[in-house]
PDB file of C-alpha atoms in Angstrom:
ATOM      1  CA  UNK A   1       8.707  12.774  -1.088  1.00 49.00           C
ATOM      2  CA  UNK A   2       9.676  11.092  -4.674  1.00 48.00           C
ATOM      3  CA  UNK A   3       7.718  14.182  -6.421  1.00 55.00           C
ATOM      4  CA  UNK A   4       9.582  16.292  -4.690  1.00 62.00           C
ATOM      5  CA  UNK A   5      11.941  18.011  -7.109  1.00 68.00           C
ATOM      6  CA  UNK A   6      14.075  19.568  -4.456  1.00 76.00           C
ATOM      7  CA  UNK A   7      14.603  15.872  -2.779  1.00 84.00           C
ATOM      8  CA  UNK A   8      16.735  14.077  -5.590  1.00 80.00           C
ATOM      9  CA  UNK A   9      16.464  10.709  -3.051  1.00 82.00           C
ATOM     10  CA  UNK A  10      18.367   7.531  -3.887  1.00 81.00           C
ATOM     11  CA  UNK A  11      15.426   4.888  -4.689  1.00 85.00           C
ATOM     12  CA  UNK A  12      17.932   2.648  -4.431  1.00 89.00           C
ATOM     13  CA  UNK A  13      19.704   3.662  -1.117  1.00 90.00           C
ATOM     14  CA  UNK A  14      16.643   3.507  -0.080  1.00 88.00           C
ATOM     15  CA  UNK A  15      15.511   0.210  -0.249  1.00 90.00           C
ATOM     16  CA  UNK A  16      18.842  -0.966   0.346  1.00 92.00           C
ATOM     17  CA  UNK A  17      18.431   0.454   3.841  1.00 89.00           C
ATOM     18  CA  UNK A  18      15.256  -0.518   4.422  1.00 89.00           C
ATOM     19  CA  UNK A  19      16.115  -4.231   3.517  1.00 91.00           C
ATOM     20  CA  UNK A  20      19.002  -4.279   5.836  1.00 91.00           C
ATOM     21  CA  UNK A  21      16.735  -2.680   8.748  1.00 88.00           C
ATOM     22  CA  UNK A  22      14.416  -5.599   8.396  1.00 90.00           C
ATOM     23  CA  UNK A  23      16.991  -8.241   8.401  1.00 90.00           C
ATOM     24  CA  UNK A  24      18.491  -6.233  11.447  1.00 90.00           C
ATOM     25  CA  UNK A  25      15.389  -6.548  13.159  1.00 87.00           C
ATOM     26  CA  UNK A  26      14.649  -9.648  13.129  1.00 88.00           C
ATOM     27  CA  UNK A  27      17.709 -10.369  15.145  1.00 89.00           C
ATOM     28  CA  UNK A  28      16.562  -7.629  17.963  1.00 85.00           C
ATOM     29  CA  UNK A  29      15.275  -9.389  21.174  1.00 87.00           C
ATOM     30  CA  UNK A  30      15.263  -6.770  23.296  1.00 84.00           C
ATOM     31  CA  UNK A  31      14.251  -3.054  23.464  1.00 79.00           C
ATOM     32  CA  UNK A  32      17.325  -1.918  23.731  1.00 82.00           C
ATOM     33  CA  UNK A  33      18.501  -3.864  20.453  1.00 88.00           C
ATOM     34  CA  UNK A  34      15.294  -1.866  19.076  1.00 86.00           C
ATOM     35  CA  UNK A  35      16.197   1.341  20.118  1.00 82.00           C
ATOM     36  CA  UNK A  36      19.681   0.885  19.010  1.00 88.00           C
ATOM     37  CA  UNK A  37      18.901  -0.077  15.534  1.00 89.00           C
ATOM     38  CA  UNK A  38      16.420   3.045  15.445  1.00 88.00           C
ATOM     39  CA  UNK A  39      19.036   5.311  16.172  1.00 87.00           C
ATOM     40  CA  UNK A  40      21.754   3.882  13.474  1.00 90.00           C
ATOM     41  CA  UNK A  41      18.553   3.981  10.803  1.00 90.00           C
ATOM     42  CA  UNK A  42      17.634   7.505  11.513  1.00 90.00           C
ATOM     43  CA  UNK A  43      21.704   8.493  11.426  1.00 91.00           C
ATOM     44  CA  UNK A  44      21.467   6.850   7.881  1.00 92.00           C
ATOM     45  CA  UNK A  45      18.401   8.305   6.802  1.00 92.00           C
ATOM     46  CA  UNK A  46      19.692  11.746   7.433  1.00 91.00           C
ATOM     47  CA  UNK A  47      22.634  10.831   5.282  1.00 92.00           C
ATOM     48  CA  UNK A  48      20.362  10.181   2.368  1.00 92.00           C
ATOM     49  CA  UNK A  49      18.583  13.116   2.697  1.00 91.00           C
ATOM     50  CA  UNK A  50      21.940  15.147   3.079  1.00 92.00           C
ATOM     51  CA  UNK A  51      22.562  13.573  -0.138  1.00 91.00           C
ATOM     52  CA  UNK A  52      19.129  14.312  -1.497  1.00 90.00           C
ATOM     53  CA  UNK A  53      19.405  18.136  -1.536  1.00 91.00           C
ATOM     54  CA  UNK A  54      22.951  18.563  -1.215  1.00 90.00           C
ATOM     55  CA  UNK A  55      22.927  19.981   1.951  1.00 91.00           C
ATOM     56  CA  UNK A  56      26.811  19.379   3.059  1.00 87.00           C
ATOM     57  CA  UNK A  57      27.838  18.575   6.403  1.00 89.00           C
ATOM     58  CA  UNK A  58      25.338  17.643   8.929  1.00 91.00           C
ATOM     59  CA  UNK A  59      25.627  16.822  12.488  1.00 88.00           C
ATOM     60  CA  UNK A  60      22.573  16.074  14.391  1.00 90.00           C
ATOM     61  CA  UNK A  61      22.119  18.426  17.458  1.00 87.00           C
ATOM     62  CA  UNK A  62      20.949  16.816  20.754  1.00 76.00           C
ATOM     63  CA  UNK A  63      17.844  18.251  22.867  1.00 69.00           C
ATOM     64  CA  UNK A  64      17.236  21.378  20.603  1.00 65.00           C
ATOM     65  CA  UNK A  65      20.854  22.445  20.476  1.00 71.00           C
ATOM     66  CA  UNK A  66      21.083  22.777  16.969  1.00 68.00           C
ATOM     67  CA  UNK A  67      21.445  26.426  15.430  1.00 77.00           C
ATOM     68  CA  UNK A  68      21.652  24.860  11.491  1.00 88.00           C
ATOM     69  CA  UNK A  69      18.186  25.207   9.835  1.00 92.00           C
ATOM     70  CA  UNK A  70      17.744  21.342   9.572  1.00 94.00           C
ATOM     71  CA  UNK A  71      18.351  20.863  13.093  1.00 93.00           C
ATOM     72  CA  UNK A  72      16.158  23.814  13.834  1.00 93.00           C
ATOM     73  CA  UNK A  73      13.519  22.465  11.916  1.00 96.00           C
ATOM     74  CA  UNK A  74      14.039  18.873  12.720  1.00 95.00           C
ATOM     75  CA  UNK A  75      12.972  19.724  16.289  1.00 94.00           C
ATOM     76  CA  UNK A  76      10.379  21.819  15.440  1.00 95.00           C
ATOM     77  CA  UNK A  77       8.827  19.317  12.980  1.00 96.00           C
ATOM     78  CA  UNK A  78       9.244  16.303  15.577  1.00 95.00           C
ATOM     79  CA  UNK A  79       7.318  18.466  18.112  1.00 95.00           C
ATOM     80  CA  UNK A  80       4.559  18.790  15.768  1.00 97.00           C
ATOM     81  CA  UNK A  81       4.921  14.943  14.432  1.00 97.00           C
ATOM     82  CA  UNK A  82       3.963  14.394  19.044  1.00 93.00           C
ATOM     83  CA  UNK A  83       1.264  16.683  18.785  1.00 95.00           C
ATOM     84  CA  UNK A  84      -0.427  14.613  16.486  1.00 96.00           C
ATOM     85  CA  UNK A  85       0.559  11.479  18.160  1.00 95.00           C
ATOM     86  CA  UNK A  86      -0.953  12.722  21.519  1.00 93.00           C
ATOM     87  CA  UNK A  87      -4.126  13.443  19.181  1.00 95.00           C
ATOM     88  CA  UNK A  88      -4.181   9.811  18.006  1.00 95.00           C
ATOM     89  CA  UNK A  89      -3.541   8.371  21.597  1.00 93.00           C
ATOM     90  CA  UNK A  90      -6.149  11.044  22.984  1.00 93.00           C
ATOM     91  CA  UNK A  91      -8.528   9.999  20.150  1.00 94.00           C
ATOM     92  CA  UNK A  92      -8.674   5.932  21.430  1.00 93.00           C
ATOM     93  CA  UNK A  93      -8.427   7.078  24.888  1.00 92.00           C
ATOM     94  CA  UNK A  94      -4.834   5.369  25.385  1.00 90.00           C
ATOM     95  CA  UNK A  95      -2.662   7.373  28.263  1.00 82.00           C
ATOM     96  CA  UNK A  96       0.432   9.386  26.236  1.00 70.00           C
ATOM     97  CA  UNK A  97       2.584   8.038  28.297  1.00 71.00           C
ATOM     98  CA  UNK A  98       2.063   4.465  28.263  1.00 77.00           C
ATOM     99  CA  UNK A  99       5.476   2.404  27.805  1.00 69.00           C
ATOM    100  CA  UNK A 100       5.717   0.906  24.848  1.00 70.00           C
ATOM    101  CA  UNK A 101       9.186   1.177  23.540  1.00 63.00           C
ATOM    102  CA  UNK A 102      10.474   4.601  23.870  1.00 59.00           C
ATOM    103  CA  UNK A 103       8.325   4.672  27.345  1.00 60.00           C
ATOM    104  CA  UNK A 104      10.785   2.642  29.143  1.00 59.00           C
ATOM    105  CA  UNK A 105      13.569   5.386  28.463  1.00 54.00           C
ATOM    106  CA  UNK A 106      11.554   8.580  28.653  1.00 57.00           C
ATOM    107  CA  UNK A 107       8.088   9.920  29.929  1.00 63.00           C
ATOM    108  CA  UNK A 108       5.568  10.213  27.257  1.00 61.00           C
ATOM    109  CA  UNK A 109       6.964   6.947  25.456  1.00 79.00           C
ATOM    110  CA  UNK A 110       3.096   6.136  23.368  1.00 87.00           C
ATOM    111  CA  UNK A 111       3.465   9.423  22.075  1.00 89.00           C
ATOM    112  CA  UNK A 112       7.279   8.827  21.141  1.00 88.00           C
ATOM    113  CA  UNK A 113       6.464   5.529  19.238  1.00 89.00           C
ATOM    114  CA  UNK A 114       3.190   6.831  17.677  1.00 93.00           C
ATOM    115  CA  UNK A 115       4.793   9.785  16.408  1.00 94.00           C
ATOM    116  CA  UNK A 116       7.745   7.736  14.632  1.00 92.00           C
ATOM    117  CA  UNK A 117       4.958   5.976  12.337  1.00 94.00           C
ATOM    118  CA  UNK A 118       5.415   9.419  10.683  1.00 95.00           C
ATOM    119  CA  UNK A 119       8.520  11.517  11.696  1.00 95.00           C
ATOM    120  CA  UNK A 120      11.066   9.672   9.100  1.00 93.00           C
ATOM    121  CA  UNK A 121       8.654   9.929   6.122  1.00 93.00           C
ATOM    122  CA  UNK A 122       7.390  13.251   6.453  1.00 95.00           C
ATOM    123  CA  UNK A 123       9.406  15.317   8.758  1.00 96.00           C
ATOM    124  CA  UNK A 124      12.920  14.873   7.969  1.00 94.00           C
ATOM    125  CA  UNK A 125      12.645  14.959   4.237  1.00 94.00           C
ATOM    126  CA  UNK A 126      10.957  18.161   4.925  1.00 96.00           C
ATOM    127  CA  UNK A 127      13.188  19.532   7.499  1.00 95.00           C
ATOM    128  CA  UNK A 128      16.064  19.609   4.758  1.00 95.00           C
ATOM    129  CA  UNK A 129      13.981  20.465   1.822  1.00 94.00           C
ATOM    130  CA  UNK A 130      13.169  23.369   3.562  1.00 95.00           C
ATOM    131  CA  UNK A 131      16.169  24.486   4.863  1.00 95.00           C
ATOM    132  CA  UNK A 132      17.984  24.635   1.432  1.00 94.00           C
ATOM    133  CA  UNK A 133      15.149  26.642   0.297  1.00 94.00           C
ATOM    134  CA  UNK A 134      15.562  29.246   3.052  1.00 94.00           C
ATOM    135  CA  UNK A 135      12.105  29.027   4.185  1.00 95.00           C
ATOM    136  CA  UNK A 136      11.617  30.534   7.466  1.00 96.00           C
ATOM    137  CA  UNK A 137      10.043  28.985  11.122  1.00 95.00           C
ATOM    138  CA  UNK A 138       6.462  29.533   9.524  1.00 97.00           C
ATOM    139  CA  UNK A 139       6.753  28.357   5.721  1.00 97.00           C
ATOM    140  CA  UNK A 140       8.190  25.198   7.232  1.00 97.00           C
ATOM    141  CA  UNK A 141       5.503  24.719   9.392  1.00 97.00           C
ATOM    142  CA  UNK A 142       2.843  24.972   6.577  1.00 98.00           C
ATOM    143  CA  UNK A 143       4.489  22.840   4.777  1.00 96.00           C
ATOM    144  CA  UNK A 144       4.744  19.988   7.212  1.00 97.00           C
ATOM    145  CA  UNK A 145       1.261  20.653   8.056  1.00 97.00           C
ATOM    146  CA  UNK A 146       0.576  20.031   4.299  1.00 96.00           C
ATOM    147  CA  UNK A 147       2.922  17.244   4.127  1.00 95.00           C
ATOM    148  CA  UNK A 148       0.867  15.593   7.510  1.00 97.00           C
ATOM    149  CA  UNK A 149      -2.568  16.409   5.512  1.00 97.00           C
ATOM    150  CA  UNK A 150      -1.477  14.761   2.053  1.00 95.00           C
ATOM    151  CA  UNK A 151      -0.268  11.229   3.973  1.00 95.00           C
ATOM    152  CA  UNK A 152      -3.749  11.550   6.575  1.00 97.00           C
ATOM    153  CA  UNK A 153      -1.068  11.312   8.982  1.00 97.00           C
ATOM    154  CA  UNK A 154      -3.279  11.346  11.931  1.00 97.00           C
ATOM    155  CA  UNK A 155      -5.684   8.714  10.225  1.00 97.00           C
ATOM    156  CA  UNK A 156      -2.291   6.295   9.669  1.00 97.00           C
ATOM    157  CA  UNK A 157      -1.369   6.993  13.336  1.00 96.00           C
ATOM    158  CA  UNK A 158      -4.748   6.050  14.549  1.00 97.00           C
ATOM    159  CA  UNK A 159      -5.130   3.023  12.063  1.00 97.00           C
ATOM    160  CA  UNK A 160      -1.789   1.542  13.003  1.00 96.00           C
ATOM    161  CA  UNK A 161      -2.719   1.774  16.575  1.00 93.00           C
ATOM    162  CA  UNK A 162      -6.020  -0.083  16.277  1.00 93.00           C
ATOM    163  CA  UNK A 163      -4.290  -2.594  13.907  1.00 93.00           C
ATOM    164  CA  UNK A 164      -1.547  -3.179  16.321  1.00 89.00           C
ATOM    165  CA  UNK A 165      -3.842  -3.320  19.089  1.00 86.00           C
ATOM    166  CA  UNK A 166      -6.080  -6.069  17.527  1.00 86.00           C
ATOM    167  CA  UNK A 167      -2.850  -7.906  16.356  1.00 83.00           C
ATOM    168  CA  UNK A 168      -1.534  -8.591  19.562  1.00 80.00           C
ATOM    169  CA  UNK A 169      -4.723  -8.896  21.732  1.00 80.00           C
ATOM    170  CA  UNK A 170      -6.311 -11.879  22.665  1.00 69.00           C
ATOM    171  CA  UNK A 171      -9.873 -10.470  21.340  1.00 63.00           C
ATOM    172  CA  UNK A 172     -11.744 -12.388  18.374  1.00 65.00           C
ATOM    173  CA  UNK A 173     -11.279  -9.916  15.739  1.00 59.00           C
ATOM    174  CA  UNK A 174     -15.351  -9.173  14.311  1.00 61.00           C
TER     175      UNK A 174
END
């Protein structure tokens, strides 16, 4: 997204957020602590995105109740990411409802965990860029799909799942 002129993100602010997140994550010892940290970080990422595009006031609406474009596009884009995540799980023969992190709090947990690999990096900025550009739903959808393709999101999901599984399994690496 750094190449996107409509998204003037402060690299220093993002790096500071990522560094602080890494330090905070090291002290998380429960699933609830990780989920709580995730919520805090996402709110800060929204703030960075709002500032990057000059969106103005923004409050993330819950469960599709938002009427502004950014909220609608966040919901739409997240569902696209969930579809990719379900595909990644299916390709690897994993049950999409496997409880890893999110599965303890909602059905379809593995899909939410996998989608998190790309949502904040791809969907979140594109939602605000498209909202500020006044794009309609179809234009936003096409922009998201293009971002997913450019970032090789499905491959990233599959490779990450395989890497994590190998890292935490007892099976010796080939």
